[in-house]
GROMACS .gro file of C-alpha atoms in nm:
model
  490
    1MET     CA    1   8.463   7.702  12.658
    2ALA     CA    2   8.441   7.653  12.274
    3ASP     CA    3   8.443   7.270  12.322
    4ALA     CA    4   8.189   7.275  12.601
    5ALA     CA    5   7.951   7.500  12.378
    6ASP     CA    6   8.016   7.264  12.075
    7ALA     CA    7   7.905   6.975  12.282
    8ARG     CA    8   7.571   7.124  12.343
    9LEU     CA    9   7.517   7.343  12.038
   10PRO     CA   10   7.609   7.274  11.661
   11LEU     CA   11   7.892   7.542  11.691
   12TYR     CA   12   8.163   7.388  11.477
   13ASP     CA   13   7.929   7.227  11.240
   14GLY     CA   14   7.708   7.521  11.201
   15GLY     CA   15   7.999   7.756  11.141
   16GLY     CA   16   8.156   7.529  10.896
   17ALA     CA   17   8.483   7.614  10.730
   18LEU     CA   18   8.457   7.965  10.866
   19LEU     CA   19   8.507   7.880  11.226
   20ARG     CA   20   8.797   7.642  11.133
   21LYS     CA   21   8.967   7.893  10.905
   22ALA     CA   22   9.351   7.869  10.962
   23PHE     CA   23   9.541   8.182  11.070
   24PRO     CA   24   9.917   8.153  11.049
   25HIS     CA   25  10.088   8.236  11.379
   26HIS     CA   26  10.369   8.499  11.389
   27TRP     CA   27  10.405   8.810  11.595
   28SER     CA   28  10.424   9.038  11.297
   29PHE     CA   29  10.068   8.934  11.187
   30PHE     CA   30   9.927   9.092  11.507
   31LEU     CA   31  10.025   9.443  11.407
   32GLY     CA   32   9.696   9.500  11.216
   33GLU     CA   33   9.503   9.370  11.517
   34LEU     CA   34   9.655   9.646  11.731
   35ALA     CA   35   9.519   9.903  11.493
   36LEU     CA   36   9.185   9.735  11.517
   37TYR     CA   37   9.175   9.728  11.888
   38SER     CA   38   9.293  10.097  11.910
   39LEU     CA   39   9.018  10.195  11.685
   40ILE     CA   40   8.766  10.014  11.925
   41VAL     CA   41   8.907  10.216  12.208
   42LEU     CA   42   8.871  10.535  11.997
   43LEU     CA   43   8.515  10.471  11.918
   44LEU     CA   44   8.424  10.393  12.288
   45THR     CA   45   8.606  10.693  12.440
   46GLY     CA   46   8.498  10.913  12.159
   47VAL     CA   47   8.120  10.838  12.213
   48TRP     CA   48   8.179  10.923  12.587
   49LEU     CA   49   8.353  11.254  12.508
   50THR     CA   50   8.062  11.360  12.283
   51PHE     CA   51   7.832  11.387  12.585
   52PHE     CA   52   8.050  11.668  12.751
   53PHE     CA   53   8.221  11.847  12.456
   54GLU     CA   54   8.072  12.166  12.308
   55PRO     CA   55   8.197  12.221  11.948
   56GLU     CA   56   8.133  12.599  11.945
   57MET     CA   57   8.363  12.895  11.898
   58ARG     CA   58   8.142  13.143  12.090
   59GLU     CA   59   8.324  13.333  12.351
   60VAL     CA   60   8.277  13.263  12.717
   61VAL     CA   61   8.438  13.353  13.044
   62TYR     CA   62   8.604  13.052  13.221
   63ASP     CA   63   8.491  12.998  13.583
   64GLY     CA   64   8.588  12.630  13.636
   65SER     CA   65   8.816  12.458  13.879
   66TYR     CA   66   9.144  12.536  13.707
   67VAL     CA   67   9.243  12.859  13.892
   68PRO     CA   68   9.512  13.005  13.663
   69LEU     CA   69   9.262  13.047  13.388
   70ARG     CA   70   8.969  13.184  13.576
   71GLY     CA   71   8.823  13.503  13.428
   72ILE     CA   72   8.998  13.436  13.090
   73LEU     CA   73   8.802  13.484  12.773
   74MET     CA   74   8.795  13.166  12.560
   75SER     CA   75   8.585  12.968  12.322
   76ALA     CA   76   8.311  12.733  12.441
   77ALA     CA   77   8.515  12.432  12.287
   78PHE     CA   78   8.827  12.516  12.501
   79ASP     CA   79   8.589  12.565  12.811
   80SER     CA   80   8.436  12.236  12.758
   81THR     CA   81   8.779  12.067  12.721
   82LEU     CA   82   8.882  12.209  13.058
   83HIS     CA   83   8.560  12.102  13.205
   84ILE     CA   84   8.622  11.746  13.094
   85SER     CA   85   8.981  11.762  13.220
   86PHE     CA   86   8.903  11.899  13.576
   87ASP     CA   87   8.532  11.887  13.660
   88VAL     CA   88   8.397  11.558  13.509
   89ARG     CA   89   8.480  11.252  13.716
   90GLY     CA   90   8.734  11.042  13.506
   91GLY     CA   91   8.730  11.296  13.230
   92LEU     CA   92   9.096  11.360  13.203
   93LEU     CA   93   9.155  10.967  13.200
   94ILE     CA   94   8.913  10.914  12.919
   95ARG     CA   95   9.032  11.226  12.723
   96GLN     CA   96   9.398  11.108  12.749
   97LEU     CA   97   9.300  10.740  12.665
   98HIS     CA   98   9.137  10.876  12.342
   99HIS     CA   99   9.450  11.062  12.258
  100TRP     CA  100   9.686  10.779  12.325
  101ALA     CA  101   9.462  10.540  12.133
  102ALA     CA  102   9.478  10.777  11.838
  103LEU     CA  103   9.859  10.775  11.844
  104VAL     CA  104   9.878  10.394  11.868
  105PHE     CA  105   9.611  10.359  11.595
  106VAL     CA  106   9.808  10.562  11.344
  107ALA     CA  107  10.134  10.406  11.436
  108ALA     CA  108   9.998  10.050  11.416
  109ILE     CA  109   9.852  10.113  11.071
  110GLY     CA  110  10.199  10.259  10.962
  111VAL     CA  111  10.400   9.957  11.099
  112HIS     CA  112  10.147   9.714  10.959
  113LEU     CA  113  10.182   9.861  10.618
  114LEU     CA  114  10.573   9.843  10.658
  115ARG     CA  115  10.527   9.466  10.726
  116ILE     CA  116  10.309   9.420  10.428
  117PHE     CA  117  10.571   9.613  10.217
  118PHE     CA  118  10.879   9.447  10.332
  119THR     CA  119  10.734   9.093  10.291
  120GLY     CA  120  10.572   9.154   9.974
  121ALA     CA  121  10.230   9.069  10.097
  122PHE     CA  122  10.074   9.341   9.864
  123ARG     CA  123  10.123   9.128   9.550
  124ARG     CA  124   9.851   8.960   9.357
  125PRO     CA  125   9.560   8.893   9.465
  126ARG     CA  126   9.595   9.140   9.747
  127GLU     CA  127   9.658   9.474   9.570
  128MET     CA  128   9.318   9.619   9.653
  129ASN     CA  129   9.372   9.537  10.029
  130TRP     CA  130   9.688   9.737  10.005
  131VAL     CA  131   9.497  10.027   9.844
  132ILE     CA  132   9.248  10.000  10.120
  133GLY     CA  133   9.531  10.006  10.379
  134VAL     CA  134   9.688  10.306  10.244
  135THR     CA  135   9.353  10.489  10.234
  136LEU     CA  136   9.299  10.403  10.581
  137LEU     CA  137   9.636  10.553  10.683
  138THR     CA  138   9.529  10.869  10.492
  139LEU     CA  139   9.193  10.884  10.666
  140ALA     CA  140   9.361  10.826  11.008
  141LEU     CA  141   9.589  11.124  10.948
  142ALA     CA  142   9.294  11.342  10.865
  143GLU     CA  143   9.094  11.210  11.154
  144GLY     CA  144   9.381  11.266  11.402
  145PHE     CA  145   9.435  11.619  11.279
  146ALA     CA  146   9.071  11.695  11.302
  147GLY     CA  147   9.047  11.564  11.658
  148TYR     CA  148   9.370  11.735  11.755
  149SER     CA  149   9.234  12.065  11.649
  150LEU     CA  150   8.899  12.047  11.828
  151PRO     CA  151   9.007  12.182  12.188
  152ASP     CA  152   9.081  12.522  12.035
  153ASP     CA  153   9.388  12.564  12.261
  154LEU     CA  154   9.695  12.764  12.154
  155LEU     CA  155   9.885  12.456  12.021
  156SER     CA  156   9.594  12.321  11.806
  157GLY     CA  157   9.515  12.676  11.695
  158THR     CA  158   9.868  12.725  11.563
  159GLY     CA  159   9.821  12.404  11.371
  160LEU     CA  160   9.505  12.540  11.221
  161ARG     CA  161   9.689  12.857  11.127
  162ILE     CA  162   9.942  12.641  10.944
  163ALA     CA  163   9.670  12.450  10.770
  164GLN     CA  164   9.517  12.781  10.655
  165GLY     CA  165   9.844  12.887  10.512
  166ILE     CA  166   9.866  12.564  10.323
  167MET     CA  167   9.525  12.623  10.185
  168LEU     CA  168   9.613  12.976  10.079
  169SER     CA  169   9.925  12.839   9.892
  170LEU     CA  170   9.698  12.661   9.641
  171PRO     CA  171   9.708  12.856   9.312
  172VAL     CA  172   9.392  13.059   9.216
  173VAL     CA  173   9.153  12.856   9.447
  174GLY     CA  174   9.341  12.898   9.773
  175THR     CA  175   9.142  13.183   9.914
  176TYR     CA  176   8.807  13.016   9.812
  177VAL     CA  177   8.919  12.692  10.000
  178SER     CA  178   9.021  12.887  10.310
  179MET     CA  179   8.688  13.078  10.320
  180PHE     CA  180   8.499  12.761  10.269
  181ALA     CA  181   8.670  12.576  10.554
  182PHE     CA  182   8.674  12.866  10.808
  183GLY     CA  183   8.353  13.034  10.712
  184ALA     CA  184   8.525  13.380  10.725
  185GLU     CA  185   8.859  13.539  10.759
  186PHE     CA  186   9.084  13.332  10.997
  187PRO     CA  187   8.996  13.211  11.257
  188GLY     CA  188   8.626  13.258  11.169
  189GLN     CA  189   8.337  13.095  11.371
  190ASP     CA  190   8.275  12.762  11.195
  191ILE     CA  191   8.590  12.568  11.173
  192VAL     CA  192   8.558  12.371  11.498
  193THR     CA  193   8.196  12.293  11.427
  194ARG     CA  194   8.281  12.161  11.086
  195LEU     CA  195   8.595  11.963  11.204
  196TYR     CA  196   8.366  11.817  11.470
  197SER     CA  197   8.120  11.680  11.217
  198LEU     CA  198   8.404  11.522  11.025
  199HIS     CA  199   8.562  11.385  11.332
  200ILE     CA  200   8.263  11.215  11.480
  201LEU     CA  201   8.051  11.122  11.185
  202LEU     CA  202   8.193  11.132  10.826
  203LEU     CA  203   8.555  11.008  10.879
  204PRO     CA  204   8.474  10.738  11.134
  205GLY     CA  205   8.194  10.607  10.914
  206VAL     CA  206   8.438  10.563  10.615
  207LEU     CA  207   8.709  10.410  10.846
  208ILE     CA  208   8.471  10.147  10.981
  209ALA     CA  209   8.347  10.071  10.634
  210LEU     CA  210   8.686  10.030  10.488
  211VAL     CA  211   8.800   9.826  10.792
  212THR     CA  212   8.505   9.594  10.736
  213VAL     CA  213   8.586   9.556  10.367
  214HIS     CA  214   8.950   9.499  10.457
  215LEU     CA  215   8.863   9.217  10.709
  216ILE     CA  216   8.623   9.062  10.451
  217LEU     CA  217   8.901   9.052  10.180
  218VAL     CA  218   9.147   8.894  10.441
  219PHE     CA  219   8.901   8.615  10.514
  220HIS     CA  220   8.837   8.572  10.141
  221LEU     CA  221   9.186   8.575  10.014
  222LYS     CA  222   9.324   8.399  10.314
  223HIS     CA  223   9.631   8.510  10.521
  224THR     CA  224   9.984   8.518  10.400
  225GLN     CA  225  10.230   8.301  10.566
  226TRP     CA  226  10.601   8.234  10.601
  227ARG     CA  227  10.759   7.970  10.399
  228GLY     CA  228  10.818   7.627  10.570
  229PRO     CA  229  10.760   7.259  10.552
  230GLY     CA  230  10.410   7.182  10.440
  231LYS     CA  231  10.329   7.554  10.358
  232THR     CA  232  10.253   7.642   9.989
  233ASP     CA  233  10.068   7.890   9.782
  234THR     CA  234   9.759   7.663   9.796
  235ASN     CA  235   9.715   7.612  10.162
  236ALA     CA  236   9.728   7.796  10.506
  237VAL     CA  237   9.897   7.648  10.808
  238GLY     CA  238   9.810   7.782  11.150
  239LYS     CA  239   9.558   7.810  11.432
  240PRO     CA  240   9.187   7.756  11.365
  241MET     CA  241   8.984   8.070  11.410
  242VAL     CA  242   8.775   7.892  11.684
  243PRO     CA  243   8.888   7.858  11.950
  244GLN     CA  244   9.271   7.899  11.941
  245PHE     CA  245   9.303   8.214  11.719
  246THR     CA  246   8.995   8.374  11.886
  247ALA     CA  247   9.146   8.318  12.227
  248SER     CA  248   9.495   8.461  12.156
  249SER     CA  249   9.333   8.748  11.974
  250ALA     CA  250   9.105   8.825  12.266
  251GLY     CA  251   9.412   8.815  12.502
  252LEU     CA  252   9.591   9.057  12.277
  253SER     CA  253   9.290   9.296  12.278
  254LEU     CA  254   9.285   9.294  12.664
  255MET     CA  255   9.652   9.369  12.677
  256ALA     CA  256   9.611   9.646  12.421
  257PHE     CA  257   9.332   9.799  12.631
  258GLY     CA  258   9.526   9.767  12.962
  259VAL     CA  259   9.845   9.925  12.824
  260LEU     CA  260   9.653  10.223  12.668
  261THR     CA  261   9.472  10.274  13.005
  262LEU     CA  262   9.798  10.269  13.195
  263LEU     CA  263   9.943  10.529  12.950
  264ALA     CA  264   9.635  10.735  12.996
  265GLY     CA  265   9.665  10.732  13.377
  266LEU     CA  266  10.045  10.759  13.409
  267ALA     CA  267  10.186  10.952  13.098
  268GLN     CA  268  10.052  11.305  13.054
  269ILE     CA  269   9.970  11.396  12.693
  270ASN     CA  270   9.831  11.724  12.540
  271PRO     CA  271   9.799  11.932  12.862
  272VAL     CA  272   9.582  12.210  12.694
  273TRP     CA  273   9.562  12.404  13.020
  274VAL     CA  274   9.933  12.480  12.999
  275TYR     CA  275   9.899  12.632  12.653
  276GLY     CA  276   9.577  12.839  12.722
  277PRO     CA  277   9.310  12.930  12.469
  278TYR     CA  278   9.402  13.021  12.114
  279ARG     CA  279   9.465  13.377  12.018
  280PRO     CA  280   9.565  13.471  11.659
  281ASP     CA  281   9.832  13.714  11.787
  282VAL     CA  282  10.015  13.456  11.998
  283VAL     CA  283  10.218  13.139  11.912
  284SER     CA  284  10.345  12.904  12.184
  285THR     CA  285  10.724  12.841  12.195
  286GLY     CA  286  10.844  12.495  12.083
  287SER     CA  287  10.507  12.407  11.926
  288GLN     CA  288  10.510  12.044  11.818
  289PRO     CA  289  10.247  11.850  11.649
  290ASP     CA  290  10.179  11.481  11.696
  291PHE     CA  291  10.427  11.262  11.515
  292TYR     CA  292  10.194  11.157  11.231
  293VAL     CA  293  10.188  11.511  11.087
  294GLY     CA  294  10.540  11.603  11.222
  295PHE     CA  295  10.693  11.510  10.887
  296LEU     CA  296  10.480  11.788  10.718
  297GLU     CA  297  10.592  12.042  10.977
  298GLY     CA  298  10.967  11.932  10.904
  299ALA     CA  299  10.908  11.974  10.542
  300LEU     CA  300  10.769  12.320  10.574
  301ARG     CA  301  11.076  12.418  10.784
  302LEU     CA  302  11.342  12.274  10.558
  303VAL     CA  303  11.222  12.385  10.218
  304PRO     CA  304  11.402  12.731  10.137
  305PRO     CA  305  11.180  13.029  10.104
  306TRP     CA  306  11.109  13.006   9.718
  307GLU     CA  307  10.844  13.233   9.562
  308THR     CA  308  10.739  13.308   9.204
  309ASN     CA  309  10.528  13.599   9.093
  310LEU     CA  310  10.326  13.495   8.781
  311ALA     CA  311  10.059  13.714   8.624
  312GLY     CA  312   9.993  13.904   8.946
  313HIS     CA  313   9.984  13.586   9.162
  314THR     CA  314  10.248  13.478   9.404
  315LEU     CA  315  10.322  13.097   9.411
  316MET     CA  316  10.453  13.011   9.759
  317TRP     CA  317  10.671  12.717   9.660
  318ASN     CA  318  10.811  12.679  10.020
  319VAL     CA  319  10.448  12.589  10.136
  320LEU     CA  320  10.299  12.434   9.814
  321LEU     CA  321  10.585  12.191   9.760
  322PRO     CA  322  10.626  12.042  10.110
  323ALA     CA  323  10.256  12.056  10.223
  324VAL     CA  324  10.069  11.970   9.901
  325VAL     CA  325  10.305  11.824   9.635
  326LEU     CA  326  10.521  11.611   9.868
  327PRO     CA  327  10.216  11.431  10.052
  328GLY     CA  328  10.041  11.388   9.718
  329LEU     CA  329  10.351  11.221   9.571
  330PHE     CA  330  10.413  11.019   9.869
  331PHE     CA  331  10.061  10.857   9.879
  332LEU     CA  332  10.065  10.824   9.499
  333VAL     CA  333  10.384  10.614   9.514
  334LEU     CA  334  10.227  10.398   9.791
  335TYR     CA  335   9.916  10.349   9.592
  336VAL     CA  336  10.091  10.241   9.264
  337TYR     CA  337  10.394  10.058   9.398
  338PRO     CA  338  10.241   9.701   9.400
  339PHE     CA  339  10.133   9.735   9.035
  340VAL     CA  340  10.480   9.880   8.929
  341GLU     CA  341  10.693   9.624   9.103
  342GLN     CA  342  10.482   9.330   8.981
  343ARG     CA  343  10.494   9.459   8.624
  344LEU     CA  344  10.874   9.506   8.641
  345THR     CA  345  10.933   9.160   8.805
  346GLY     CA  346  10.680   8.976   8.600
  347GLU     CA  347  10.514   8.850   8.916
  348TRP     CA  348  10.164   8.985   8.826
  349GLU     CA  349  10.101   8.658   8.626
  350ARG     CA  350  10.041   8.441   8.935
  351GLU     CA  351   9.911   8.463   9.292
  352HIS     CA  352  10.160   8.493   9.588
  353HIS     CA  353  10.054   8.370   9.921
  354LEU     CA  354  10.404   8.311  10.078
  355CYS     CA  355  10.597   8.611  10.253
  356ASP     CA  356  10.935   8.721  10.132
  357ARG     CA  357  11.202   8.784  10.383
  358PRO     CA  358  11.334   9.131  10.349
  359ARG     CA  359  11.680   9.013  10.272
  360GLU     CA  360  11.561   8.825   9.972
  361ARG     CA  361  11.446   9.139   9.803
  362PRO     CA  362  11.736   9.391   9.842
  363VAL     CA  363  11.603   9.653   9.612
  364ARG     CA  364  11.260   9.657   9.769
  365THR     CA  365  11.407   9.663  10.119
  366GLY     CA  366  11.653   9.933  10.015
  367LEU     CA  367  11.363  10.147   9.894
  368GLY     CA  368  11.164  10.090  10.214
  369VAL     CA  369  11.453  10.176  10.435
  370ALA     CA  370  11.527  10.495  10.229
  371GLY     CA  371  11.171  10.598  10.271
  372ILE     CA  372  11.193  10.552  10.648
  373VAL     CA  373  11.508  10.759  10.658
  374PHE     CA  374  11.335  11.022  10.452
  375TYR     CA  375  11.049  11.038  10.696
  376GLY     CA  376  11.289  11.038  10.992
  377VAL     CA  377  11.478  11.347  10.862
  378LEU     CA  378  11.154  11.530  10.800
  379LEU     CA  379  11.038  11.443  11.146
  380LEU     CA  380  11.355  11.579  11.302
  381GLY     CA  381  11.321  11.890  11.085
  382GLY     CA  382  10.981  11.957  11.255
  383GLY     CA  383  11.162  11.999  11.575
  384ASN     CA  384  11.480  12.187  11.467
  385ASP     CA  385  11.422  12.472  11.709
  386VAL     CA  386  11.394  12.232  11.996
  387ILE     CA  387  11.708  12.050  11.878
  388ALA     CA  388  11.902  12.368  11.851
  389LEU     CA  389  11.797  12.477  12.194
  390ALA     CA  390  11.878  12.139  12.349
  391PHE     CA  391  12.230  12.114  12.190
  392ARG     CA  392  12.295  12.498  12.187
  393VAL     CA  393  12.351  12.506  11.816
  394SER     CA  394  12.219  12.760  11.555
  395VAL     CA  395  11.882  12.677  11.409
  396ASN     CA  396  12.024  12.768  11.063
  397VAL     CA  397  12.308  12.506  11.119
  398ILE     CA  398  12.058  12.239  11.215
  399THR     CA  399  11.830  12.330  10.926
  400TRP     CA  400  12.119  12.294  10.677
  401ILE     CA  401  12.238  11.971  10.816
  402LEU     CA  402  11.884  11.829  10.783
  403ARG     CA  403  11.859  11.968  10.429
  404VAL     CA  404  12.178  11.776  10.326
  405ALA     CA  405  12.062  11.467  10.517
  406LEU     CA  406  11.717  11.482  10.338
  407VAL     CA  407  11.896  11.446   9.995
  408VAL     CA  408  12.202  11.217  10.092
  409GLY     CA  409  12.048  11.007  10.366
  410PRO     CA  410  11.799  10.810  10.168
  411VAL     CA  411  12.062  10.738   9.899
  412LEU     CA  412  12.305  10.604  10.155
  413ALA     CA  413  12.040  10.410  10.331
  414PHE     CA  414  11.944  10.234  10.012
  415MET     CA  415  12.293  10.145   9.914
  416VAL     CA  416  12.386  10.029  10.263
  417THR     CA  417  12.062   9.824  10.307
  418ARG     CA  418  12.106   9.661   9.955
  419ARG     CA  419  12.460   9.556  10.038
  420LEU     CA  420  12.363   9.424  10.371
  421CYS     CA  421  12.088   9.216  10.222
  422HIS     CA  422  12.334   9.066   9.976
  423ALA     CA  423  12.581   8.993  10.254
  424LEU     CA  424  12.317   8.824  10.464
  425LEU     CA  425  12.220   8.607  10.166
  426GLU     CA  426  12.575   8.512  10.092
  427SER     CA  427  12.626   8.430  10.469
  428GLU     CA  428  12.321   8.211  10.470
  429HIS     CA  429  12.414   8.043  10.145
  430GLU     CA  430  12.750   7.958  10.302
  431ARG     CA  431  12.570   7.832  10.624
  432LEU     CA  432  12.340   7.612  10.446
  433THR     CA  433  12.599   7.473  10.208
  434GLU     CA  434  12.882   7.401  10.451
  435GLY     CA  435  12.675   7.366  10.775
  436GLU     CA  436  12.746   7.534  11.114
  437GLU     CA  437  13.072   7.532  11.278
  438THR     CA  438  13.112   7.319  11.584
  439GLY     CA  439  13.409   7.504  11.729
  440GLU     CA  440  13.624   7.205  11.687
  441VAL     CA  441  13.941   7.225  11.497
  442ARG     CA  442  14.127   6.918  11.342
  443GLN     CA  443  14.444   6.873  11.151
  444SER     CA  444  14.427   6.729  10.800
  445VAL     CA  445  14.664   6.480  10.647
  446ALA     CA  446  14.835   6.748  10.466
  447GLY     CA  447  14.923   6.931  10.787
  448GLY     CA  448  14.659   7.206  10.758
  449TYR     CA  449  14.378   7.287  11.000
  450GLU     CA  450  14.011   7.305  10.938
  451SER     CA  451  13.694   7.334  11.147
  452ASP     CA  452  13.428   7.077  11.177
  453HIS     CA  453  13.072   7.154  11.067
  454VAL     CA  454  12.735   6.993  11.130
  455PRO     CA  455  12.417   7.025  10.920
  456VAL     CA  456  12.188   7.310  11.012
  457GLU     CA  457  11.902   7.200  11.225
  458GLN     CA  458  11.746   7.523  11.350
  459PHE     CA  459  11.556   7.753  11.116
  460ARG     CA  460  11.379   8.089  11.166
  461PRO     CA  461  11.027   8.128  11.030
  462GLY     CA  462  11.056   8.168  10.653
  463ALA     CA  463  11.414   8.066  10.633
  464PRO     CA  464  11.508   7.827  10.352
  465ARG     CA  465  11.607   7.457  10.422
  466THR     CA  466  11.832   7.459  10.120
  467PRO     CA  467  12.029   7.739   9.944
  468ILE     CA  468  11.796   7.951   9.728
  469SER     CA  469  12.010   8.251   9.632
  470PRO     CA  470  12.376   8.171   9.547
  471PRO     CA  471  12.632   8.457   9.593
  472GLY     CA  472  12.663   8.690   9.302
  473ARG     CA  473  12.289   8.717   9.210
  474ARG     CA  474  12.195   9.068   9.172
  475THR     CA  475  11.828   9.075   9.281
  476GLY     CA  476  11.821   8.800   9.543
  477THR     CA  477  11.490   8.683   9.416
  478PRO     CA  478  11.353   8.381   9.605
  479PHE     CA  479  11.287   8.046   9.425
  480ARG     CA  480  10.966   8.019   9.236
  481THR     CA  481  10.710   7.754   9.352
  482PRO     CA  482  10.586   7.542   9.063
  483ARG     CA  483  10.327   7.729   8.859
  484LEU     CA  484   9.981   7.585   8.898
  485PRO     CA  485   9.756   7.555   8.582
  486VAL     CA  486   9.499   7.824   8.538
  487ARG     CA  487   9.135   7.681   8.538
  488ARG     CA  488   8.949   7.858   8.250
  489ARG     CA  489   8.577   7.914   8.248
  490ARG     CA  490   8.383   7.859   7.936
   0.00000   0.00000   0.00000
């Protein structure tokens, strides 16, 4: 199609270098695109849902199609959610599609950031793109929580109650923040309306703006690529944007749309009619938030009940530390890590356009795996009651096991991962030096036996053709490409 259009219109010549821009091809490079396509689904389904949702907390009596809740007093927000689910044709499909797309959106951003982290693609000149990516993750978490809270069902209302407790844990200003958010004593009458404005206007606008800037920087700085023959820091080897990359990207988008639609039609998610409308005096059993805020729930459950009375004020450390200090430190580490690592390794002096393999950076890879283990333990802590019920173990026992694992697990993960990276490098060095075993054994003149080897001919993407890290090196830092002269401007 592109060639046919170019034969009749100045397509390639008019687009110039932009249309022929090379995009390296590897499955891990498509993770960011999955986040983009999920965002598109979110925007389309979100616009459709605004036609039917009423973001109000005034009380109404339900008289819709769902018989078990008829005659029950509820907010107009929950009533409209039930109306979308049961009385609007295709409403439940679109609502579940919106929710599934939100989960995939946050997950894709998280996994994409992990790919960037483990391959070192955050180094100069891409530090600002990393900062934008971390900001997108933060905004996605806030956007997901705001949308999750809009139906005003018992589960989301419980989450809002926890959020209000976090606000109150802030020293001195906590009560003012809570009153500003809810408009009155909890639950107030304004929180859903205010969250709705954030969810459909402010946060999406900032997200779209940052995604646009992110894509512009990707085009401007060019894409990273795995090392290989003909690939250097000064070029990019891959598919041209038009038509090859555009065709494969369009196919991936259709696959993403199809899978999300299948999930929306076949896998039930967030059945608000089961929970019922929110009441401040009721909490549903086994309340579990979506995974992207599950680690905060786990942190709240695992921190001991520490309190301090200071000048007539009570500091709730068991809420302030896990829900305010921990997330703040987590995102602070993410923001500054590229600058700290490059300063410590001296790599800030030159640009990097080739990806590292995780095994080549044992310390960085160990830190990343330790962070994943830390997150996983917190996520399990958010369901300690469900785990205890399923395995018929005391909740206190599960809690203490997870507390110990939260401290010991990341340290062990770091040590094991770093040792595994060194072992992989040593094995690879031996394979490249001696060749691959053929399975044939021969007898030497001295009477001993030895196996035959042949030169290595098959290489994975980014794998070296010659040994780059001999056994015994502590860091496993890959070889340096020749440093190019810096052109100075007068």
